[in-house]
CSV table of C-alpha atoms in Angstrom, one decimal:
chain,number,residue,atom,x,y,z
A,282,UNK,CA,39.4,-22.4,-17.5
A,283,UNK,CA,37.2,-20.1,-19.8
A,284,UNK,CA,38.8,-16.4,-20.8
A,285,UNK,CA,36.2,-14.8,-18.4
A,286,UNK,CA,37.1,-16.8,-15.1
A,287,UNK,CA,40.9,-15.3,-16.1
A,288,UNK,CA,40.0,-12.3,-15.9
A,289,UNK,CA,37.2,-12.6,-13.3
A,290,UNK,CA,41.2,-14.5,-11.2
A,291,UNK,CA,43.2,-11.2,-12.5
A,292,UNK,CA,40.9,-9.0,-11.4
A,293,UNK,CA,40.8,-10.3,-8.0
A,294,UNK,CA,44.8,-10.7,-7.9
A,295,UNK,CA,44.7,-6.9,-9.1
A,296,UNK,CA,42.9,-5.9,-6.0
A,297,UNK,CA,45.2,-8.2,-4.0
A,298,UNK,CA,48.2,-6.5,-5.1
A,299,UNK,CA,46.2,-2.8,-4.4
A,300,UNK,CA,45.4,-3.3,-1.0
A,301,UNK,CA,47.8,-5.5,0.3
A,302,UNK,CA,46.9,-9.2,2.4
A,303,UNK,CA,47.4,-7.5,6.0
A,304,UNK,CA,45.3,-4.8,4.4
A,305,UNK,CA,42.5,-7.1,2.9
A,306,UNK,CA,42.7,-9.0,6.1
A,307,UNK,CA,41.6,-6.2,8.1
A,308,UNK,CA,39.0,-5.5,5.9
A,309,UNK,CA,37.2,-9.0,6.0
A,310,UNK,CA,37.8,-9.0,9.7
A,311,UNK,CA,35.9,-5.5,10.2
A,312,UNK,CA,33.3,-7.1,8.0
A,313,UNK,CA,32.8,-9.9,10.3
A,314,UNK,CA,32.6,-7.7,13.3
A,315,UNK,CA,30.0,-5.6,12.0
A,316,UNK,CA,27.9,-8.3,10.9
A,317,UNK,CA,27.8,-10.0,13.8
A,318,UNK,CA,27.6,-6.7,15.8
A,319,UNK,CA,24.2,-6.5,14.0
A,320,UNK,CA,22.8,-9.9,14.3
A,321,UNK,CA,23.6,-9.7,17.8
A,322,UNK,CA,23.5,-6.4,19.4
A,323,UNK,CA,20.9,-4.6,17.1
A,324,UNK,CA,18.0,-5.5,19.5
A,325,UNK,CA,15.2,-2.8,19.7
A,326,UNK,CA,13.5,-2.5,22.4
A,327,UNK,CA,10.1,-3.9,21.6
A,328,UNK,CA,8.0,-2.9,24.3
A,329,UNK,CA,9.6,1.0,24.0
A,330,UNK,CA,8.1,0.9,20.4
A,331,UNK,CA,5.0,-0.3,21.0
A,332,UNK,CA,4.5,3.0,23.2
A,333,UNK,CA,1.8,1.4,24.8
A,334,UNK,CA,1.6,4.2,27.5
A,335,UNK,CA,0.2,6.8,25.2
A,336,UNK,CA,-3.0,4.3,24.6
A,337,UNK,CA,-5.7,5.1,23.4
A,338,UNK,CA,-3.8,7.9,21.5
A,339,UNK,CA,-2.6,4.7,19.8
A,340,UNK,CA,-3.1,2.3,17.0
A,341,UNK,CA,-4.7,-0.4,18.7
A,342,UNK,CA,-4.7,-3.5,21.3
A,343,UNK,CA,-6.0,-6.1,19.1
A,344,UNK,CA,-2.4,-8.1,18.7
A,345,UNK,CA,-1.3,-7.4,22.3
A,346,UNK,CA,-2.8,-10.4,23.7
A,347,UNK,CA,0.0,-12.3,21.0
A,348,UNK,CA,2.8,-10.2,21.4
A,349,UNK,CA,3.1,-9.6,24.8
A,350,UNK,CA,4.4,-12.4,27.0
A,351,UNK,CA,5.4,-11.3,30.9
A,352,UNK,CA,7.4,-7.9,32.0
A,353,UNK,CA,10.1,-8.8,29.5
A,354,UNK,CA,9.3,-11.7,27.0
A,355,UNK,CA,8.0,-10.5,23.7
A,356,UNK,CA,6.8,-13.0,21.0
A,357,UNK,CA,7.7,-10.3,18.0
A,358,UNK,CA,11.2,-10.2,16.8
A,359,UNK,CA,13.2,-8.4,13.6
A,360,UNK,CA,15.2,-10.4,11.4
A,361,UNK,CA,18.5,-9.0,10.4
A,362,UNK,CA,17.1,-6.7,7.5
A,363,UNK,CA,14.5,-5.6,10.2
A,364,UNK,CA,17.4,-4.8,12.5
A,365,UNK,CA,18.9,-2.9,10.0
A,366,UNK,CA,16.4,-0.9,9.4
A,367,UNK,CA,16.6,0.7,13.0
A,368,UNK,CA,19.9,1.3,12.9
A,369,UNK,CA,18.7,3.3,9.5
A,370,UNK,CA,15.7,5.0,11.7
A,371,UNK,CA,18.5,6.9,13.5
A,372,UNK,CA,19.7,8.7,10.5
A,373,UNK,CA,15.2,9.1,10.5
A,374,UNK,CA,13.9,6.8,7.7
A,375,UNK,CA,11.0,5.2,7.5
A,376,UNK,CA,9.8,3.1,10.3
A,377,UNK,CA,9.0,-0.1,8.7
A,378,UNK,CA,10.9,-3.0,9.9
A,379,UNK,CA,10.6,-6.6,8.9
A,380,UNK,CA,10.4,-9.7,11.5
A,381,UNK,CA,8.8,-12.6,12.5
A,382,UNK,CA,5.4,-13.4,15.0
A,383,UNK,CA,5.2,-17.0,15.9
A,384,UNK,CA,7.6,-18.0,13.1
A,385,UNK,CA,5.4,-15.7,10.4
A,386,UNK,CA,7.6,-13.5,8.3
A,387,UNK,CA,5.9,-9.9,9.0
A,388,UNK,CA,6.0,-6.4,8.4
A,389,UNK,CA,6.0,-4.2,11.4
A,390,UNK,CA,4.8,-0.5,10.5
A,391,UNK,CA,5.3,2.1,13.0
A,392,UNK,CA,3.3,4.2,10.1
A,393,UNK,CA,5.6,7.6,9.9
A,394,UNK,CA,9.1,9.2,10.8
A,395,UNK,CA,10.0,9.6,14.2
A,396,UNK,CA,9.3,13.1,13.4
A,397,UNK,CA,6.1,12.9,11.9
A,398,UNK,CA,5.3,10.7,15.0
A,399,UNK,CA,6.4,13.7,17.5
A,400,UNK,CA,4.2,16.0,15.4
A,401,UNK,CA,1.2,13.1,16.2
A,402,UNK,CA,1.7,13.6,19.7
A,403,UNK,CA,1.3,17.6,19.2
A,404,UNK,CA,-1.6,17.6,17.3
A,405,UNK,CA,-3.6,15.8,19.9
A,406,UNK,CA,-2.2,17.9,22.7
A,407,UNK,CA,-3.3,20.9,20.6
A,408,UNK,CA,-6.5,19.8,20.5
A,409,UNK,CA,-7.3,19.7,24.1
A,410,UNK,CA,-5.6,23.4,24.4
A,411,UNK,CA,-1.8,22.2,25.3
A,412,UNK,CA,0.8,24.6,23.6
A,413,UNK,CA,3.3,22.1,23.9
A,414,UNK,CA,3.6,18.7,24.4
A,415,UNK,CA,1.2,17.4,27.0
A,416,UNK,CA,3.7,14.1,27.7
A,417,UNK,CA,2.5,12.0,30.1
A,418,UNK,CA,-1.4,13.4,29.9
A,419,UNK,CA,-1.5,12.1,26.7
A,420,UNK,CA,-3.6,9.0,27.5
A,421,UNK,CA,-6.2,11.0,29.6
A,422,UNK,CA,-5.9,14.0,26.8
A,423,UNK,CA,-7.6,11.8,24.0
A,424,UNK,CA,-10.6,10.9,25.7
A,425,UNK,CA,-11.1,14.3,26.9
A,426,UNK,CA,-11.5,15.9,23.4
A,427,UNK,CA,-15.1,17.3,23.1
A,428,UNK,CA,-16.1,14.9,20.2
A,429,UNK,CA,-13.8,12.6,18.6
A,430,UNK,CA,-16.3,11.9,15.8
A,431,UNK,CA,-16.5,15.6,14.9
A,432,UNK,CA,-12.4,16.1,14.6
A,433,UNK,CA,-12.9,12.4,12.6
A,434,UNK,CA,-15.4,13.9,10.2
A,435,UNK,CA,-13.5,17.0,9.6
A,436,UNK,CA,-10.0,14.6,9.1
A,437,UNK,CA,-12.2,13.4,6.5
A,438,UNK,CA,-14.0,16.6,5.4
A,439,UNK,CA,-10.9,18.7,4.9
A,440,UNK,CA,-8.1,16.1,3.7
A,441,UNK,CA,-7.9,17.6,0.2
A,442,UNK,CA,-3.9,19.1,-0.1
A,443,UNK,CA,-2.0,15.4,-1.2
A,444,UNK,CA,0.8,16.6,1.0
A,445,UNK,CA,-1.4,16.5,3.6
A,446,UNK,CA,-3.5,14.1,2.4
A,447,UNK,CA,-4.5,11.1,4.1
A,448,UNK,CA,-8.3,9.8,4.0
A,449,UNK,CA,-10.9,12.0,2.2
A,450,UNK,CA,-14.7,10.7,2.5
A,451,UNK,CA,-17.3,12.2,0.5
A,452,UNK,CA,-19.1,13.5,-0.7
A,453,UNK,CA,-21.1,13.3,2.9
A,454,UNK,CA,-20.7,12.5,6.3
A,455,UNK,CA,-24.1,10.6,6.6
A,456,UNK,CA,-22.3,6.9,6.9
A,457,UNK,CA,-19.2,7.6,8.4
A,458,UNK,CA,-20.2,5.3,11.1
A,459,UNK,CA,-20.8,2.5,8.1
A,460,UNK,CA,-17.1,3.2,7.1
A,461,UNK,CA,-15.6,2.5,10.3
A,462,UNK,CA,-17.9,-0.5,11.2
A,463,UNK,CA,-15.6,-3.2,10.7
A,464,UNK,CA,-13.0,-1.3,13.4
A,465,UNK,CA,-15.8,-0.4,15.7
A,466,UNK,CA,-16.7,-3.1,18.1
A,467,UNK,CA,-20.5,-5.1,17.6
A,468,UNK,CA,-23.4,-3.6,19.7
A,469,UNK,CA,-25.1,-6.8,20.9
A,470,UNK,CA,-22.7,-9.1,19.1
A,471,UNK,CA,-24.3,-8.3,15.7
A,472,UNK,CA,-25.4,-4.4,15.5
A,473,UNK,CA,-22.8,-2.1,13.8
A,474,UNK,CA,-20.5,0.0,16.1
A,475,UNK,CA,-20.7,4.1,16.5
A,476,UNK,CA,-17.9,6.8,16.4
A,477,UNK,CA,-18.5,7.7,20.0
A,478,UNK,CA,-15.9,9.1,22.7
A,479,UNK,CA,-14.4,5.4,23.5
A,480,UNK,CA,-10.7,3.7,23.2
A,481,UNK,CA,-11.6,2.0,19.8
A,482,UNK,CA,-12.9,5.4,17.9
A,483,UNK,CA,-9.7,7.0,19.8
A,484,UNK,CA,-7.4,4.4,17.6
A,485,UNK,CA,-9.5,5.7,14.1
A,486,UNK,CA,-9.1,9.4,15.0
A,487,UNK,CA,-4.7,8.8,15.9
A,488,UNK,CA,-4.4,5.9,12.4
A,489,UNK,CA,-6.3,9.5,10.7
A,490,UNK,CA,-4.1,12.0,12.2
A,491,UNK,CA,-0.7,9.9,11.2
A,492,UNK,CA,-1.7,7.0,8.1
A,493,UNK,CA,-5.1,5.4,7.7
A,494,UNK,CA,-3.4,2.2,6.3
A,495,UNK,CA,-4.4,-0.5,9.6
A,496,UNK,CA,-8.5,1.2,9.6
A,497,UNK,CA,-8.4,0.7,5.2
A,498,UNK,CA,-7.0,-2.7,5.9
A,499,UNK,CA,-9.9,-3.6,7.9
A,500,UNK,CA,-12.3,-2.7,5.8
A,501,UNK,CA,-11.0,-4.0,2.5
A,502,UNK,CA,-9.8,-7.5,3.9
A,503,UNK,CA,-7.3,-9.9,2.1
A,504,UNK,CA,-9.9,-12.6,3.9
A,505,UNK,CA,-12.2,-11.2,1.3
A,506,UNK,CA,-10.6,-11.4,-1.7
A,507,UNK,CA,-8.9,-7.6,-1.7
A,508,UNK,CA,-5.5,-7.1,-3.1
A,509,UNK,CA,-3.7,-6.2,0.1
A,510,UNK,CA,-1.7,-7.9,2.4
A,511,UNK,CA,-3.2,-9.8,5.4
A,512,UNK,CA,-3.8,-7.6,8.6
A,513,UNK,CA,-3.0,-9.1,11.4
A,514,UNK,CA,-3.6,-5.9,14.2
A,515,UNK,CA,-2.2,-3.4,16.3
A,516,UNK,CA,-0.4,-3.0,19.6
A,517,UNK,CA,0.2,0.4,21.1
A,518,UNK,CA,2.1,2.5,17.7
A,519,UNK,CA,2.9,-0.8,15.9
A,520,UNK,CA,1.0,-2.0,13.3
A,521,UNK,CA,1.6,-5.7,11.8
A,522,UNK,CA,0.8,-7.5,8.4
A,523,UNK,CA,2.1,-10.5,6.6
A,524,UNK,CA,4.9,-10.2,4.9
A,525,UNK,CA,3.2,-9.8,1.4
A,526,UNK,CA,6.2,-10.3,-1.1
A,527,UNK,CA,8.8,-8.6,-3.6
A,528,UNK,CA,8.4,-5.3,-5.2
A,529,UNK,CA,6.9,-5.3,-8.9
A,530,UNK,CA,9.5,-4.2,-10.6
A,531,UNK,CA,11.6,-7.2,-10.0
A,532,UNK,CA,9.2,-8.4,-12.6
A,533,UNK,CA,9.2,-6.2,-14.9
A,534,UNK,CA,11.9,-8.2,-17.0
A,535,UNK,CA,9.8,-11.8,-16.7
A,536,UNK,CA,8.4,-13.9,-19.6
A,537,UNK,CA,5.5,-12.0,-21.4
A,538,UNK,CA,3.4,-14.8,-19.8
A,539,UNK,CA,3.9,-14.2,-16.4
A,540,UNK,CA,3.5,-10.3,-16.7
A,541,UNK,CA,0.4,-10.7,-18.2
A,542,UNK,CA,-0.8,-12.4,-15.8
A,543,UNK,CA,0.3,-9.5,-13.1
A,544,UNK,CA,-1.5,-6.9,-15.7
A,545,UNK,CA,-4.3,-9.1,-15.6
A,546,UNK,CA,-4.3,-8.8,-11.8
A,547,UNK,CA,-4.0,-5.2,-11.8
A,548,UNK,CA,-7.3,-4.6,-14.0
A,549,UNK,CA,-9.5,-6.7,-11.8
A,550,UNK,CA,-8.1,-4.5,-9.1
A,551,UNK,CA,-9.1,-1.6,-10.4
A,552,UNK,CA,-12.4,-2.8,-10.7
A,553,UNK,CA,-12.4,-4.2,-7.0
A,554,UNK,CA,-11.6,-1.0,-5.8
A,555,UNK,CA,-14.2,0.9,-7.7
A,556,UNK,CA,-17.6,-1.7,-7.4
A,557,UNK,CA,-16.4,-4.3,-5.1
A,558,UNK,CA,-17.7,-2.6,-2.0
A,559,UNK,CA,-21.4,-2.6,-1.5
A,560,UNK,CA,-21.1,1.1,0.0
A,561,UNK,CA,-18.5,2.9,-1.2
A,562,UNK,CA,-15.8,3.3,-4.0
A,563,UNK,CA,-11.8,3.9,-2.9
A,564,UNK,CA,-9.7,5.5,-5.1
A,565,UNK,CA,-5.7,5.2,-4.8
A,566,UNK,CA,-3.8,8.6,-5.3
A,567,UNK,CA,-0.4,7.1,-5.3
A,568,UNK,CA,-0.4,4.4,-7.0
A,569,UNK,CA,2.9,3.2,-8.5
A,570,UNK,CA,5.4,-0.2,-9.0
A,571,UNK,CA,6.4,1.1,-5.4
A,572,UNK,CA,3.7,0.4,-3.8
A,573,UNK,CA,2.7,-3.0,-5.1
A,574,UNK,CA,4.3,-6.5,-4.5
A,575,UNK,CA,4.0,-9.7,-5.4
A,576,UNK,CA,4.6,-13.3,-3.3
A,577,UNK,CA,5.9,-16.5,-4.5
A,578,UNK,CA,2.7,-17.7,-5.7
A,579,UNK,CA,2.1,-14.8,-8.2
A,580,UNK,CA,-0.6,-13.1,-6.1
A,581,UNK,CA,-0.3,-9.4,-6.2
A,582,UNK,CA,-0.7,-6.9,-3.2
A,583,UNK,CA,-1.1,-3.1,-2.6
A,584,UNK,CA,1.1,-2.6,0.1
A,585,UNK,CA,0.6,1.6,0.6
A,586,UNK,CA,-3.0,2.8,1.2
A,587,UNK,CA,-2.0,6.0,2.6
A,588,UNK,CA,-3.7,8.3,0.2
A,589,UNK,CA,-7.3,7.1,-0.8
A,590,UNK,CA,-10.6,9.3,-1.8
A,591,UNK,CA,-13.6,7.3,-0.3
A,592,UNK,CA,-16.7,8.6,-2.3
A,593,UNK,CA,-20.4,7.1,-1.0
A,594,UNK,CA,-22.1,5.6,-3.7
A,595,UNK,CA,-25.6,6.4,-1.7
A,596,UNK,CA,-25.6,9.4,-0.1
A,597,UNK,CA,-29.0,11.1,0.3
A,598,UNK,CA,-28.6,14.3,-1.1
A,599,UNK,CA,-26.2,14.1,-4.4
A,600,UNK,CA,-24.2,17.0,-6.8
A,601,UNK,CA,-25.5,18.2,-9.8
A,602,UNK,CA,-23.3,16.0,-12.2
A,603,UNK,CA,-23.6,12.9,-9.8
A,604,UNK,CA,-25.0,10.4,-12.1
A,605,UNK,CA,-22.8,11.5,-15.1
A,606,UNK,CA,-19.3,9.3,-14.8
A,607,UNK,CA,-16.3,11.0,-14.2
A,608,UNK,CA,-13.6,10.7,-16.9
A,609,UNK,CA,-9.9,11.3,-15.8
A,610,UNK,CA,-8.3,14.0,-17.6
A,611,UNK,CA,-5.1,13.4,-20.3
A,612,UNK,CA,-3.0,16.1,-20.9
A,613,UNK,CA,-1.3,16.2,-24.6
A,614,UNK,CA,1.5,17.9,-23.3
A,615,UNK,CA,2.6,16.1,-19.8
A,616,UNK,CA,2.4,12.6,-21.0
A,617,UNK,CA,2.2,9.7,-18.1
A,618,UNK,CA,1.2,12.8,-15.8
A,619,UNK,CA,-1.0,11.5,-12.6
A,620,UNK,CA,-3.3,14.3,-12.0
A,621,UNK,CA,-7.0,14.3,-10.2
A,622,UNK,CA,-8.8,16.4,-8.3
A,623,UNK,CA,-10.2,15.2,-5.1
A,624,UNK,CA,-13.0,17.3,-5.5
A,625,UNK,CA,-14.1,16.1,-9.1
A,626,UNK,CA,-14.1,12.1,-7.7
A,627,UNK,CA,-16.1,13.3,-5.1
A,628,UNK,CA,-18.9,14.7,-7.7
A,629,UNK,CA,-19.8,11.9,-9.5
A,630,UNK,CA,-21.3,8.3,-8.7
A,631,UNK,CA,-18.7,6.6,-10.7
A,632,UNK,CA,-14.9,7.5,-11.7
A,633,UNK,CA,-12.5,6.1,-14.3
A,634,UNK,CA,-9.5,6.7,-11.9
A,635,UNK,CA,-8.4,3.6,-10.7
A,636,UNK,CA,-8.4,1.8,-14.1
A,637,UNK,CA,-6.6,5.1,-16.0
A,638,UNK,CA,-3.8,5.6,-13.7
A,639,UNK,CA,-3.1,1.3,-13.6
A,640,UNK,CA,-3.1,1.5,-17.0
A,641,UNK,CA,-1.0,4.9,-17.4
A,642,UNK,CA,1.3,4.2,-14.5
A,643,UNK,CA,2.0,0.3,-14.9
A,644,UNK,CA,0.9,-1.2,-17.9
A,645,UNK,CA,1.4,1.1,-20.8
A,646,UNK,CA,4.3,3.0,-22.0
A,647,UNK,CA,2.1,6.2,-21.0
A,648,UNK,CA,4.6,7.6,-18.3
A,649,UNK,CA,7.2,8.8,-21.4
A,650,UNK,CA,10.5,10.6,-19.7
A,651,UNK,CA,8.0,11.2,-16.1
A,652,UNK,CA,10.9,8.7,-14.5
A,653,UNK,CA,9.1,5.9,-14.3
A,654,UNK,CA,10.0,2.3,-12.5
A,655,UNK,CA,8.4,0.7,-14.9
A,656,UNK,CA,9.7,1.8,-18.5
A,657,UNK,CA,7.6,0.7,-21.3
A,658,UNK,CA,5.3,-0.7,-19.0
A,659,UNK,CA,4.5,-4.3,-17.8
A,660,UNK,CA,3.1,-5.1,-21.0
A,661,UNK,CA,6.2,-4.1,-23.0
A,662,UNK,CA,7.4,-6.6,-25.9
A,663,UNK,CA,4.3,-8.2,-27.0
A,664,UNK,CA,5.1,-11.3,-28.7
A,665,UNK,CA,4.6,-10.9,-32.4
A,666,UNK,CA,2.3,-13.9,-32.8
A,667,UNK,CA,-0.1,-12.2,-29.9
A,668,UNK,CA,0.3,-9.3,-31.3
A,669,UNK,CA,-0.8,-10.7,-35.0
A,670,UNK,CA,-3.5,-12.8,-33.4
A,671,UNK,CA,-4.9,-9.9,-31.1
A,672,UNK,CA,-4.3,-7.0,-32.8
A,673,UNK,CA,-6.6,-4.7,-30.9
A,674,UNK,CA,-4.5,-5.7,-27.2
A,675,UNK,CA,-2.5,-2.8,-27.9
A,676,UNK,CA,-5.4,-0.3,-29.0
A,677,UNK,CA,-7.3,-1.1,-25.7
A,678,UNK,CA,-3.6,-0.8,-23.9
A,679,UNK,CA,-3.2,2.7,-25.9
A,680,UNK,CA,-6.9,3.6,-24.9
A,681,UNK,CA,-7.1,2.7,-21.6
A,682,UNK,CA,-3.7,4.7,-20.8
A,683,UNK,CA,-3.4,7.8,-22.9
A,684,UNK,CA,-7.2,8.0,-24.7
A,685,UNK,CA,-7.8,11.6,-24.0
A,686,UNK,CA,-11.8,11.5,-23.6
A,687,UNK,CA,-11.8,7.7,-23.8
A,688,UNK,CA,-14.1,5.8,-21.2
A,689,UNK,CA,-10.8,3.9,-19.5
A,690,UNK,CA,-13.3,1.5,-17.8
A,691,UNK,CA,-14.4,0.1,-20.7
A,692,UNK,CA,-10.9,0.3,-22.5
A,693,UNK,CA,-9.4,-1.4,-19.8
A,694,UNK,CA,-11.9,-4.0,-19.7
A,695,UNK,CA,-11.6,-4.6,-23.1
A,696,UNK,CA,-8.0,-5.5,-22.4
A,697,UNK,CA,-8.6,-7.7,-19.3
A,698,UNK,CA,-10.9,-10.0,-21.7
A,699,UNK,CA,-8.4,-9.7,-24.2
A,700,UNK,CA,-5.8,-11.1,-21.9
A,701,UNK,CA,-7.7,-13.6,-20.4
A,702,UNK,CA,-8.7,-14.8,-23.9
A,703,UNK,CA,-5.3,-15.1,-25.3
A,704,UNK,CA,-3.8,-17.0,-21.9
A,705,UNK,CA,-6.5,-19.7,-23.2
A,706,UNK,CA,-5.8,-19.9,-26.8
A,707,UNK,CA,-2.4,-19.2,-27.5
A,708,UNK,CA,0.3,-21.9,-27.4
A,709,UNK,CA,2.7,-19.2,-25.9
A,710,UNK,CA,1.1,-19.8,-22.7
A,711,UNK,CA,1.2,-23.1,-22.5
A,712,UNK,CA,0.0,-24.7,-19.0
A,713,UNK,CA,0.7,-21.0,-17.6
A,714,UNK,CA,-3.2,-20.2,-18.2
A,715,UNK,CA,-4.4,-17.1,-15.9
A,716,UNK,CA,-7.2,-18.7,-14.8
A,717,UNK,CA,-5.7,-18.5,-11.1
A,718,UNK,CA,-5.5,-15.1,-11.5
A,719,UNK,CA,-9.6,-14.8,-10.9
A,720,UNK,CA,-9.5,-17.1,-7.6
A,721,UNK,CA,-7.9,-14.1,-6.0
A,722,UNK,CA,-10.9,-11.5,-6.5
């Protein structure tokens, strides 16, 4: 037996002699009970989540039809993590549990605290004129409001605090409508929708009023080639994607290889999100290693699109600096800081945001003592051979991250070529070329 299985055998003999057998005993048999207490008897009551009685004030009925199975039979269920995770909603975390639908593995967002969702509940009571709650009237209350696409444009107008941030679209109202189109249903079968006073601009107004997530997942759809997780709908105040994979900082300690290929992914994000639509340009305030995951194929996801700045690329009447591009700002002394102003996106026709802050916050050592997830950043350890070979993979890195006046499009860029150069011509790669990397934009 090696030295460290003895002492891996003392150790547990140690804690033997500590706690005594009748002691340990207990101990494993508590264990037992609990866990099968929770696989068994940590059932939710689906159909009292779904809140399905305060429709239209709601998220949607597009996955009801799959969900919903007779008074009592429900086709969604949570997996033991899942069920965990409403016994944690007690002590009020997050509501986002994990499950299955017809044997996919899901996640199943209720999209705030229970809390935050109370305070929903108020806001539309309040703006019908209820002091207090208005209960039961809610589902009559929300098609009662004057002009649901007026509160929707101000949502969108006025959203500029981040702690009260949710959707921001500027810097004009004049295709809101165009926004929305993909949530709103066809006129004739082909003709865009309109925001009008109906159940399915009632679901846009609630998603604004507590997390725009489902409405951003509609319009930006993994279908298409977007880096977000599959949407698969809504049902009363659920809302349900697939299961999208493991958070990136599992990966951070991966061979060089394969976290180039995830920085590679990152950069043609950033550019996805900035030119990809043919409308508009969405801009992620919070991004961070948090808020990204990765499945087993390597494909990479943005899994929190609470906080975007949606600026029209046409509008009819622009600002006076519109057609210059906007360059984020770098601050000598607050290295790795993520700070933007809402209103500066919204004055140009172009901003470097997107591909700074990925390069700041997740490939580059730029975010210094800020606490980051990712330390050094996902390009840490460059092989000296790459590094020899490609010496100017760290300028572009360095440039694209901290260049104070730098053009961090063109940096970054600069180092997704790079990247995708040296995945073809260096031996260090091997068969592990990034070429599958582009089939997912």
């Amino acid at each position: 037996m090696k030295r460290h299985q003895h002492h891996i055998m003392f150790a547990i003999r140690g804690v033997i002699r500590k706690l005594g057998i009748r002691r340990l005993s207990l101990g494993l048999v508590l264990g037992l009970v609990s866990l099968v207490f929770f696989q068994t008897c940590i059932h939710p009551n689906e159909r009292d989540i779904l809140e399905l009685h305060k429709c239209p004030a709601c998220y949607g009925v597009s996955l009801c039809s799959e969900i919903l199975h007779g008074p009592s039979e429900i086709s969604i269920s949570f997996d033991f993590l899942g069920r965990l995770g409403v016994l944690a909603n007690i002590i009020a975390t997050k509501n986002v549990f994990s499950g299955l639908l017809k044997d996919k593995k899901v996640i199943i967002k209720r999209l705030g605290h229970r809390s935050e969702l109370q305070h929903l509940d108020s806001k539309i009571c309040l703006a019908m004129g209820y002091q207090k709650s208005c209960g039961p009237k809610l589902k009559e209350v929300v098609l009662k409001v004057p002009s649901i696409r007026d509160s929707i444009e101000r949502l969108l107008n006025e959203s500029k605090d981040f702690n009260e941030f949710r959707l921001r679209l500027c810097p004009s109202m004049e295709h809101v409508d165009n926004l929305f189109s993909s949530t709103l249903p066809k006129i004739n079968g082909s003709h865009h929708g309109r925001l009008v006073n109906d159940g399915a601009t009632a679901h846009i107004w609630t998603l604004l009023l507590i997390n725009p997530e489902p409405l951003l997942l509609q319009i930006m759809r993994a279908e298409d080639g977007w880096p977000v997780p599959h949407y698969l709908g809504a049902c009363g105040r659920i809302a349900v994607t697939l299961h999208a994979g493991e958070p990136l900082t599992d990966f951070l300690s991966r061979s060089w290889p394969e976290r180039a290929g995830l920085s590679l992914q990152l950069l043609l994000a950033a550019d996805r999100f900035t030119f990809s639509h043919p409308q508009f340009a969405f801009y992620l305030l919070d991004i961070s290693s948090d808020n990204i995951v990765v499945n087993e194929k390597g494909k990479l996801s943005f899994v929190d699109l609470e906080h975007l700045v949606v600026v029209d690329r046409h509008p009819t009447y622009i600002p006076d600096a519109w057609n210059e591009s906007h360059i984020s700002e770098v601050y000598d002394d607050c290295p790795g800081c993520n700070t933007f102003s809402s209103d500066s996106l919204c004055q140009h026709h172009i901003s470097d945001h997107n591909h700074h802050v990925i390069c700041e916050q997740l490939l580059g050592p730029g975010m210094g003592s800020s606490g980051n997830s990712l330390p050094g950043g996902l390009l840490h350890s460059i092989p000296l051979d790459i590094q020899k070979q490609y010496p100017q993979l760290e300028v572009f890195l360095n440039e694209c991250s901290s260049g104070k006046g730098k053009d961090h499009i063109h940096s970054a860029r600069r180092l997704r070529d790079l990247l995708n150069i040296a995945s073809k011509e260096n031996p260090l790669f091997g068969d592990q070329t990034l070429l599958q990397t582009w089939k997912y934009f």
